[in-house]
Amino acid sequence: MGIKILGTGSYAPKRILTNADLEKIVDTSDEWIRTRTGIEERHIAADNETASDMAEKAANNALDMAGISVDEIDLIILATVSGDRPFPSTACILQKKIKAKNAVCFDVQAACSGFLFGIEIINSMMNSNPNFKKALVIGVEKITYLTDWKDRNTCILFGDGAGAMVLEHKDGASGVIASKIATDGTYTDILEVPAGGSAKPIDEKVLEERSQYIRMQGQEVFKLAVTSMVNASKEVLEQAGMEASDIRWLVPHQANLRIIKAVGKRLGLTEENVYINVNKYGNTSAASIPIAVDELVRAGKIERGEYLLLTAFGAGLTWGASLIQW
Ligand SMILES: CC(C)(COP(=O)(O)OP(=O)(O)OC[C@H]1O[C@@H](n2cnc3c(N)ncnc32)[C@H](O)[C@@H]1OP(=O)(O)O)[C@@H](O)C(=O)NCCC(=O)NCCS
């Protein structure tokens, strides 16, 4: 039993949309966005840049760091809510692009918590089936295609990007020490894209109501996000018999600076131990945690053997936490 993390990778599209740019699109201000969310800018995918294109770049970066051939990958789990097409899965499209011919590939839909769900699934599959030895887990979003650029409540929040991690099954390794995933379907309406699925296919009425885009009850989401991430984090620390002070970095889902700070504070952590990059990316949903982890690794801000506590929250509701050792 055991998992080792071999490498990480990420990618953000070239185009940057600043708060000043948003001031020209909706009735908002740089000051309002910074104060309420901590976001300064976000990356936006080009029209012809797909989720699988971004995933390809993040995956190749992670494979390079891991120093392994793509032929060694036998499992790919890709978390997204903004995949290329309804089917086939974006994981299979990625498989073709990176030529991962020996892998089994599928998508996971757990919104902003998707990457942590991916880690949990990989951990379980690798530790129960000897056929799975090396895996890629990816979080990718072209979420700006679901963004209503006329709704100032939501369009200021989101950005596109991808992050990836290569994991290896290795007896005795402690890459994934403890984890928790959870859902509560009673809150499906507080953060949703109402139309565009089989329940409400896109038609003229949908387009008129703009219900093919993200709708959110911001304050309700805010409160639930803080309590869920704090509780999940405490639970995995307890499972592992560790204290928050043992953690080098808390890496919370990057949705809003005030949420991140509230979670850090309630876990008793100081700002030196809470990783923040929401200012540069906005909320990239399933991509947010792997992008943050890759930044930490590549900037040399985490040493081999140190601990990261990842925690996320998203539509569903979904939430979770993973305690990992780099
Ligand atoms: C969205 C969010 C930033 C709004 O902040 P808030 O402090 O709750 O603000 P409110 O929704 O109460 O709105 C306050 C006022 O600002 C206005 N406002 C909303 N968006 C605005 C914007 N972009 N620019 C300027 N004013 C804005 C509102 O219309 C409201 O005006 P009113 O008082 O005249 O009605 C905050 O609720 C949030 O971050 N929630 C969690 C979102 C999230 O993380 N979602 C993803 C989870 S994975």
Short mmCIF file of C-alpha atoms and ligand atoms in Angstrom, two decimals:
data_model
loop_
_atom_site.label_atom_id
_atom_site.label_comp_id
_atom_site.label_asym_id
_atom_site.label_seq_id
_atom_site.Cartn_x
_atom_site.Cartn_y
_atom_site.Cartn_z
CA MET A 1 0.00 0.00 0.00
CA GLY A 2 1.28 3.45 -0.82
CA ILE A 3 1.39 6.26 -3.35
CA LYS A 4 4.30 8.47 -4.39
CA ILE A 5 3.85 11.79 -6.17
CA LEU A 6 6.33 11.85 -9.04
CA GLY A 7 5.64 15.20 -10.65
CA THR A 8 3.29 18.12 -11.21
CA GLY A 9 2.48 20.39 -14.13
CA SER A 10 0.19 23.25 -15.02
CA TYR A 11 -0.84 25.55 -17.80
CA ALA A 12 -2.67 28.87 -18.01
CA PRO A 13 -3.82 30.44 -21.28
CA LYS A 14 -1.91 33.48 -22.58
CA ARG A 15 -4.79 35.94 -22.60
CA ILE A 16 -5.18 37.84 -19.31
CA LEU A 17 -8.37 39.65 -18.36
CA THR A 18 -7.79 42.29 -15.68
CA ASN A 19 -10.31 43.93 -13.39
CA ALA A 20 -9.85 47.09 -15.46
CA ASP A 21 -10.92 45.09 -18.54
CA LEU A 22 -14.02 43.90 -16.65
CA GLU A 23 -14.92 47.50 -15.77
CA LYS A 24 -15.52 47.97 -19.50
CA ILE A 25 -17.82 44.91 -19.73
CA VAL A 26 -20.06 45.14 -16.62
CA ASP A 27 -20.92 47.69 -13.94
CA THR A 28 -18.10 46.89 -11.51
CA SER A 29 -14.82 48.30 -10.26
CA ASP A 30 -11.31 47.05 -9.62
CA GLU A 31 -11.73 48.17 -6.01
CA TRP A 32 -14.97 46.16 -5.50
CA ILE A 33 -13.50 43.00 -7.03
CA ARG A 34 -10.23 43.20 -5.04
CA THR A 35 -11.97 43.92 -1.74
CA ARG A 36 -14.70 41.28 -2.06
CA THR A 37 -12.70 38.52 -3.78
CA GLY A 38 -8.94 39.27 -3.83
CA ILE A 39 -8.92 38.65 -7.59
CA GLU A 40 -6.81 40.99 -9.75
CA GLU A 41 -6.74 39.11 -13.05
CA ARG A 42 -7.62 35.78 -14.62
CA HIS A 43 -6.54 33.82 -17.72
CA ILE A 44 -9.02 33.22 -20.52
CA ALA A 45 -8.65 30.44 -23.09
CA ALA A 46 -8.58 31.42 -26.75
CA ASP A 47 -11.75 30.61 -28.72
CA ASN A 48 -10.03 27.71 -30.47
CA GLU A 49 -8.24 26.47 -27.32
CA THR A 50 -10.06 23.49 -25.79
CA ALA A 51 -10.03 21.98 -22.31
CA SER A 52 -8.11 18.99 -23.72
CA ASP A 53 -5.51 21.35 -25.27
CA MET A 54 -4.87 22.88 -21.85
CA ALA A 55 -4.89 19.45 -20.17
CA GLU A 56 -2.32 18.24 -22.74
CA LYS A 57 0.12 21.00 -21.78
CA ALA A 58 -0.29 20.45 -18.02
CA ALA A 59 0.00 16.66 -18.43
CA ASN A 60 3.18 16.91 -20.51
CA ASN A 61 4.73 19.28 -17.96
CA ALA A 62 3.93 16.82 -15.16
CA LEU A 63 5.32 13.86 -17.14
CA ASP A 64 8.54 15.83 -17.82
CA MET A 65 8.99 16.53 -14.11
CA ALA A 66 8.23 12.89 -13.26
CA GLY A 67 10.85 11.83 -15.83
CA ILE A 68 8.71 8.97 -17.14
CA SER A 69 7.43 8.01 -20.58
CA VAL A 70 3.72 8.40 -21.30
CA ASP A 71 3.69 4.67 -22.16
CA GLU A 72 4.08 3.95 -18.44
CA ILE A 73 0.78 5.67 -17.57
CA ASP A 74 -1.98 3.11 -17.05
CA LEU A 75 -4.70 5.36 -15.61
CA ILE A 76 -5.86 8.91 -16.39
CA ILE A 77 -8.58 10.64 -14.39
CA LEU A 78 -9.58 14.08 -15.61
CA ALA A 79 -11.77 16.37 -13.51
CA THR A 80 -13.78 19.03 -15.32
CA VAL A 81 -17.20 20.67 -15.70
CA SER A 82 -16.24 22.29 -18.99
CA GLY A 83 -14.95 19.42 -21.10
CA ASP A 84 -14.62 19.53 -24.89
CA ARG A 85 -17.89 17.71 -25.74
CA PRO A 86 -20.77 15.86 -23.98
CA PHE A 87 -19.01 12.66 -25.10
CA PRO A 88 -16.47 11.15 -25.55
CA SER A 89 -14.82 12.05 -22.29
CA THR A 90 -12.17 14.76 -22.31
CA ALA A 91 -9.89 12.14 -20.69
CA CYS A 92 -10.18 10.00 -23.86
CA ILE A 93 -9.56 13.03 -26.09
CA LEU A 94 -6.47 13.77 -24.00
CA GLN A 95 -5.39 10.12 -24.26
CA LYS A 96 -5.31 10.51 -28.04
CA LYS A 97 -3.41 13.82 -27.86
CA ILE A 98 -0.66 12.63 -25.52
CA LYS A 99 -0.64 9.09 -27.00
CA ALA A 100 -1.24 7.41 -23.63
CA LYS A 101 -1.98 4.14 -25.37
CA ASN A 102 -1.69 1.94 -22.27
CA ALA A 103 -4.04 3.98 -20.06
CA VAL A 104 -7.65 3.61 -18.97
CA CYS A 105 -9.16 7.10 -19.05
CA PHE A 106 -12.31 8.69 -17.70
CA ASP A 107 -13.72 12.01 -16.52
CA VAL A 108 -14.89 12.93 -13.03
CA GLN A 109 -17.48 15.64 -12.47
CA ALA A 110 -17.31 17.04 -8.96
CA ALA A 111 -17.04 20.73 -9.91
CA CYS A 112 -14.35 22.63 -7.99
CA SER A 113 -13.63 19.56 -5.81
CA GLY A 114 -12.99 17.36 -8.87
CA PHE A 115 -9.22 17.14 -8.50
CA LEU A 116 -9.51 15.87 -4.92
CA PHE A 117 -12.14 13.34 -6.01
CA GLY A 118 -9.63 12.24 -8.69
CA ILE A 119 -6.88 11.74 -6.11
CA GLU A 120 -9.21 9.73 -3.89
CA ILE A 121 -10.29 7.47 -6.78
CA ILE A 122 -6.70 6.94 -7.94
CA ASN A 123 -5.58 6.18 -4.40
CA SER A 124 -8.31 3.54 -4.05
CA MET A 125 -7.79 2.02 -7.50
CA MET A 126 -4.02 1.81 -7.22
CA ASN A 127 -4.10 0.32 -3.75
CA SER A 128 -6.64 -2.34 -4.75
CA ASN A 129 -5.62 -3.30 -8.29
CA PRO A 130 -2.01 -4.16 -9.16
CA ASN A 131 -2.65 -3.34 -12.85
CA PHE A 132 -2.57 0.36 -11.99
CA LYS A 133 1.00 1.41 -11.31
CA LYS A 134 1.33 4.96 -12.65
CA ALA A 135 -1.47 7.48 -13.05
CA LEU A 136 -2.17 11.01 -14.17
CA VAL A 137 -4.78 13.08 -12.39
CA ILE A 138 -5.78 16.31 -14.07
CA GLY A 139 -8.02 19.24 -13.23
CA VAL A 140 -8.89 21.40 -16.24
CA GLU A 141 -11.47 24.06 -16.96
CA LYS A 142 -12.51 26.27 -19.83
CA ILE A 143 -15.11 27.54 -17.42
CA THR A 144 -15.31 30.97 -19.03
CA TYR A 145 -17.51 29.40 -21.72
CA LEU A 146 -20.11 28.87 -18.96
CA THR A 147 -19.65 32.42 -17.65
CA ASP A 148 -22.36 35.01 -18.20
CA TRP A 149 -20.42 38.10 -19.24
CA LYS A 150 -23.51 40.20 -18.49
CA ASP A 151 -23.78 39.03 -14.85
CA ARG A 152 -21.47 41.05 -12.60
CA ASN A 153 -22.20 38.75 -9.65
CA THR A 154 -20.38 35.85 -11.30
CA CYS A 155 -18.32 36.90 -14.35
CA ILE A 156 -15.67 38.56 -12.20
CA LEU A 157 -14.90 35.30 -10.40
CA PHE A 158 -13.78 32.71 -12.94
CA GLY A 159 -10.74 31.88 -15.07
CA ASP A 160 -9.40 29.04 -17.25
CA GLY A 161 -6.43 26.71 -16.77
CA ALA A 162 -5.16 23.20 -16.11
CA GLY A 163 -3.09 21.35 -13.54
CA ALA A 164 -1.79 17.79 -13.39
CA MET A 165 -0.06 15.33 -11.10
CA VAL A 166 1.70 12.02 -11.80
CA LEU A 167 1.24 9.39 -9.09
CA GLU A 168 2.93 6.04 -8.68
CA HIS A 169 1.88 3.02 -6.66
CA LYS A 170 4.79 2.27 -4.35
CA ASP A 171 4.68 0.07 -1.26
CA GLY A 172 5.44 2.04 1.89
CA ALA A 173 5.26 5.46 0.20
CA SER A 174 3.09 8.07 1.92
CA GLY A 175 2.16 10.46 -0.90
CA VAL A 176 -1.52 10.30 0.03
CA ILE A 177 -1.76 10.00 3.80
CA ALA A 178 -5.43 10.67 4.44
CA SER A 179 -8.36 11.94 2.45
CA LYS A 180 -12.04 12.71 2.67
CA ILE A 181 -14.58 13.43 -0.04
CA ALA A 182 -18.23 14.34 0.53
CA THR A 183 -21.37 15.57 -1.23
CA ASP A 184 -24.75 17.00 -0.34
CA GLY A 185 -27.27 17.04 -3.17
CA THR A 186 -29.81 19.07 -1.23
CA TYR A 187 -27.96 22.22 -2.33
CA THR A 188 -27.97 21.59 -6.09
CA ASP A 189 -29.65 24.96 -6.75
CA ILE A 190 -27.27 27.38 -5.03
CA LEU A 191 -24.48 26.98 -7.57
CA GLU A 192 -25.49 25.63 -10.96
CA VAL A 193 -25.72 25.88 -14.71
CA PRO A 194 -29.50 25.44 -15.08
CA ALA A 195 -29.65 24.57 -18.80
CA GLY A 196 -27.64 22.81 -21.48
CA GLY A 197 -28.17 19.27 -20.18
CA SER A 198 -30.92 16.75 -21.00
CA ALA A 199 -33.28 18.28 -18.41
CA LYS A 200 -33.25 21.60 -20.25
CA PRO A 201 -31.62 21.49 -23.67
CA ILE A 202 -30.56 24.81 -25.12
CA ASP A 203 -33.40 26.48 -27.03
CA GLU A 204 -34.48 30.04 -27.71
CA LYS A 205 -36.06 30.45 -24.26
CA VAL A 206 -32.87 29.28 -22.55
CA LEU A 207 -30.81 31.73 -24.60
CA GLU A 208 -33.20 34.53 -23.76
CA GLU A 209 -33.07 33.72 -20.00
CA ARG A 210 -29.30 33.16 -20.24
CA SER A 211 -29.77 30.00 -18.19
CA GLN A 212 -26.98 28.18 -20.05
CA TYR A 213 -24.62 30.11 -17.79
CA ILE A 214 -23.47 29.85 -14.15
CA ARG A 215 -25.97 30.97 -11.49
CA MET A 216 -24.92 31.35 -7.88
CA GLN A 217 -26.23 32.41 -4.49
CA GLY A 218 -22.93 33.95 -3.43
CA GLN A 219 -23.41 34.45 0.29
CA GLU A 220 -24.90 31.00 0.89
CA VAL A 221 -22.05 29.40 -1.06
CA PHE A 222 -19.53 31.46 0.89
CA LYS A 223 -20.73 30.23 4.31
CA LEU A 224 -20.97 26.57 3.29
CA ALA A 225 -17.54 26.72 1.62
CA VAL A 226 -15.80 27.84 4.80
CA THR A 227 -17.44 25.30 7.14
CA SER A 228 -17.09 22.37 4.72
CA MET A 229 -13.41 22.95 4.00
CA VAL A 230 -12.56 23.51 7.67
CA ASN A 231 -14.40 20.35 8.78
CA ALA A 232 -12.91 18.18 6.03
CA SER A 233 -9.42 19.49 6.82
CA LYS A 234 -9.82 18.76 10.52
CA GLU A 235 -11.10 15.29 9.73
CA VAL A 236 -8.11 14.30 7.58
CA LEU A 237 -5.67 15.72 10.12
CA GLU A 238 -7.37 13.61 12.77
CA GLN A 239 -7.31 10.51 10.52
CA ALA A 240 -3.56 11.01 10.10
CA GLY A 241 -2.96 11.78 13.79
CA MET A 242 -1.42 15.12 12.80
CA GLU A 243 -1.85 18.77 13.81
CA ALA A 244 -2.32 21.77 11.50
CA SER A 245 1.12 22.92 12.67
CA ASP A 246 2.68 19.83 10.99
CA ILE A 247 1.56 21.14 7.59
CA ARG A 248 3.96 23.18 5.46
CA TRP A 249 1.18 24.53 3.24
CA LEU A 250 -2.58 24.59 3.31
CA VAL A 251 -3.68 24.73 -0.34
CA PRO A 252 -7.36 25.67 -0.34
CA HIS A 253 -9.46 25.86 -3.50
CA GLN A 254 -8.82 29.36 -4.85
CA ALA A 255 -12.33 30.83 -5.10
CA ASN A 256 -12.18 33.95 -2.96
CA LEU A 257 -9.44 35.42 -0.77
CA ARG A 258 -11.86 35.98 2.10
CA ILE A 259 -12.88 32.29 2.04
CA ILE A 260 -9.22 31.21 1.92
CA LYS A 261 -8.27 33.46 4.86
CA ALA A 262 -11.28 32.34 6.92
CA VAL A 263 -10.37 28.66 6.40
CA GLY A 264 -6.71 29.29 7.30
CA LYS A 265 -7.67 31.23 10.41
CA ARG A 266 -10.13 28.60 11.62
CA LEU A 267 -7.44 25.94 11.25
CA GLY A 268 -5.09 28.10 13.31
CA LEU A 269 -2.65 28.66 10.45
CA THR A 270 -0.69 31.83 9.76
CA GLU A 271 -0.46 33.46 6.33
CA GLU A 272 3.00 31.95 5.74
CA ASN A 273 1.34 28.52 5.63
CA VAL A 274 -1.67 29.30 3.45
CA TYR A 275 -1.02 29.32 -0.29
CA ILE A 276 -2.75 32.04 -2.27
CA ASN A 277 -2.76 32.64 -6.02
CA VAL A 278 -6.44 33.56 -6.53
CA ASN A 279 -5.25 37.11 -7.32
CA LYS A 280 -3.65 35.86 -10.57
CA TYR A 281 -6.09 33.18 -11.73
CA GLY A 282 -9.52 33.78 -10.20
CA ASN A 283 -11.53 30.61 -9.63
CA THR A 284 -10.36 27.94 -12.09
CA SER A 285 -12.64 25.30 -10.52
CA ALA A 286 -11.12 21.79 -10.77
CA ALA A 287 -7.81 23.25 -11.99
CA SER A 288 -7.25 25.50 -9.00
CA ILE A 289 -5.58 23.07 -6.58
CA PRO A 290 -3.20 21.37 -9.05
CA ILE A 291 -2.13 24.75 -10.46
CA ALA A 292 -1.34 25.94 -6.92
CA VAL A 293 0.57 22.77 -6.03
CA ASP A 294 2.60 22.99 -9.24
CA GLU A 295 3.50 26.62 -8.49
CA LEU A 296 4.68 25.67 -5.00
CA VAL A 297 6.81 22.81 -6.32
CA ARG A 298 8.35 24.76 -9.21
CA ALA A 299 9.09 27.80 -7.03
CA GLY A 300 10.93 25.54 -4.55
CA LYS A 301 8.53 26.53 -1.78
CA ILE A 302 8.04 22.93 -0.70
CA GLU A 303 10.76 20.37 0.05
CA ARG A 304 10.47 16.63 -0.51
CA GLY A 305 9.00 15.07 2.66
CA GLU A 306 6.95 18.13 3.64
CA TYR A 307 3.16 17.97 3.99
CA LEU A 308 0.43 19.71 2.03
CA LEU A 309 -3.19 19.88 3.12
CA LEU A 310 -5.42 20.32 0.06
CA THR A 311 -9.05 21.27 0.54
CA ALA A 312 -11.81 22.11 -1.92
CA PHE A 313 -15.46 22.95 -2.22
CA GLY A 314 -17.80 23.23 -5.18
CA ALA A 315 -21.16 22.79 -6.84
CA GLY A 316 -23.11 19.68 -5.95
CA LEU A 317 -22.37 20.39 -3.20
CA THR A 318 -19.06 18.61 -3.21
CA TRP A 319 -16.13 19.05 -0.87
CA GLY A 320 -13.11 17.30 0.51
CA ALA A 321 -9.56 17.37 1.78
CA SER A 322 -6.37 15.39 1.08
CA LEU A 323 -3.29 15.28 3.22
CA ILE A 324 -0.35 14.58 0.95
CA GLN A 325 3.41 14.32 1.31
CA TRP A 326 5.49 15.85 -1.47
C1 LIG B 1 -19.80 36.59 -4.97
C2 LIG B 1 -19.27 37.34 -3.75
C3 LIG B 1 -17.87 37.85 -4.04
C4 LIG B 1 -20.18 38.53 -3.48
O1 LIG B 1 -19.72 39.21 -2.35
P1 LIG B 1 -20.77 39.66 -1.23
O2 LIG B 1 -19.99 40.39 -0.22
O3 LIG B 1 -21.50 38.43 -0.79
O4 LIG B 1 -21.69 40.64 -2.03
P2 LIG B 1 -23.26 40.60 -2.22
O5 LIG B 1 -23.64 39.46 -3.10
O6 LIG B 1 -23.90 40.72 -0.88
O7 LIG B 1 -23.48 41.94 -3.01
C5 LIG B 1 -23.26 43.19 -2.39
C6 LIG B 1 -23.60 44.26 -3.39
O8 LIG B 1 -22.61 44.30 -4.41
C7 LIG B 1 -23.21 44.22 -5.68
N1 LIG B 1 -22.31 43.52 -6.59
C8 LIG B 1 -22.29 42.21 -6.89
N2 LIG B 1 -21.31 41.97 -7.78
C9 LIG B 1 -20.71 43.14 -8.01
C10 LIG B 1 -19.61 43.51 -8.82
N3 LIG B 1 -18.95 42.64 -9.58
N4 LIG B 1 -19.25 44.80 -8.82
C11 LIG B 1 -19.88 45.70 -8.07
N5 LIG B 1 -20.93 45.42 -7.28
C12 LIG B 1 -21.34 44.14 -7.26
C13 LIG B 1 -24.49 43.48 -5.45
O9 LIG B 1 -25.42 43.78 -6.50
C14 LIG B 1 -24.93 44.03 -4.12
O10 LIG B 1 -25.51 45.28 -4.34
P3 LIG B 1 -26.82 45.71 -3.50
O11 LIG B 1 -26.37 45.71 -2.06
O12 LIG B 1 -27.11 47.06 -4.06
O13 LIG B 1 -27.84 44.68 -3.79
C15 LIG B 1 -19.24 36.43 -2.50
O14 LIG B 1 -20.55 36.15 -2.07
C16 LIG B 1 -18.54 35.12 -2.76
O15 LIG B 1 -17.36 35.10 -3.05
N6 LIG B 1 -19.23 33.99 -2.60
C17 LIG B 1 -18.65 32.69 -2.85
C18 LIG B 1 -18.50 32.51 -4.31
C19 LIG B 1 -17.71 31.29 -4.65
O16 LIG B 1 -16.65 31.12 -4.14
N7 LIG B 1 -18.22 30.49 -5.58
C20 LIG B 1 -17.56 29.37 -6.10
C21 LIG B 1 -17.44 28.29 -5.09
S1 LIG B 1 -16.63 26.96 -5.77
#
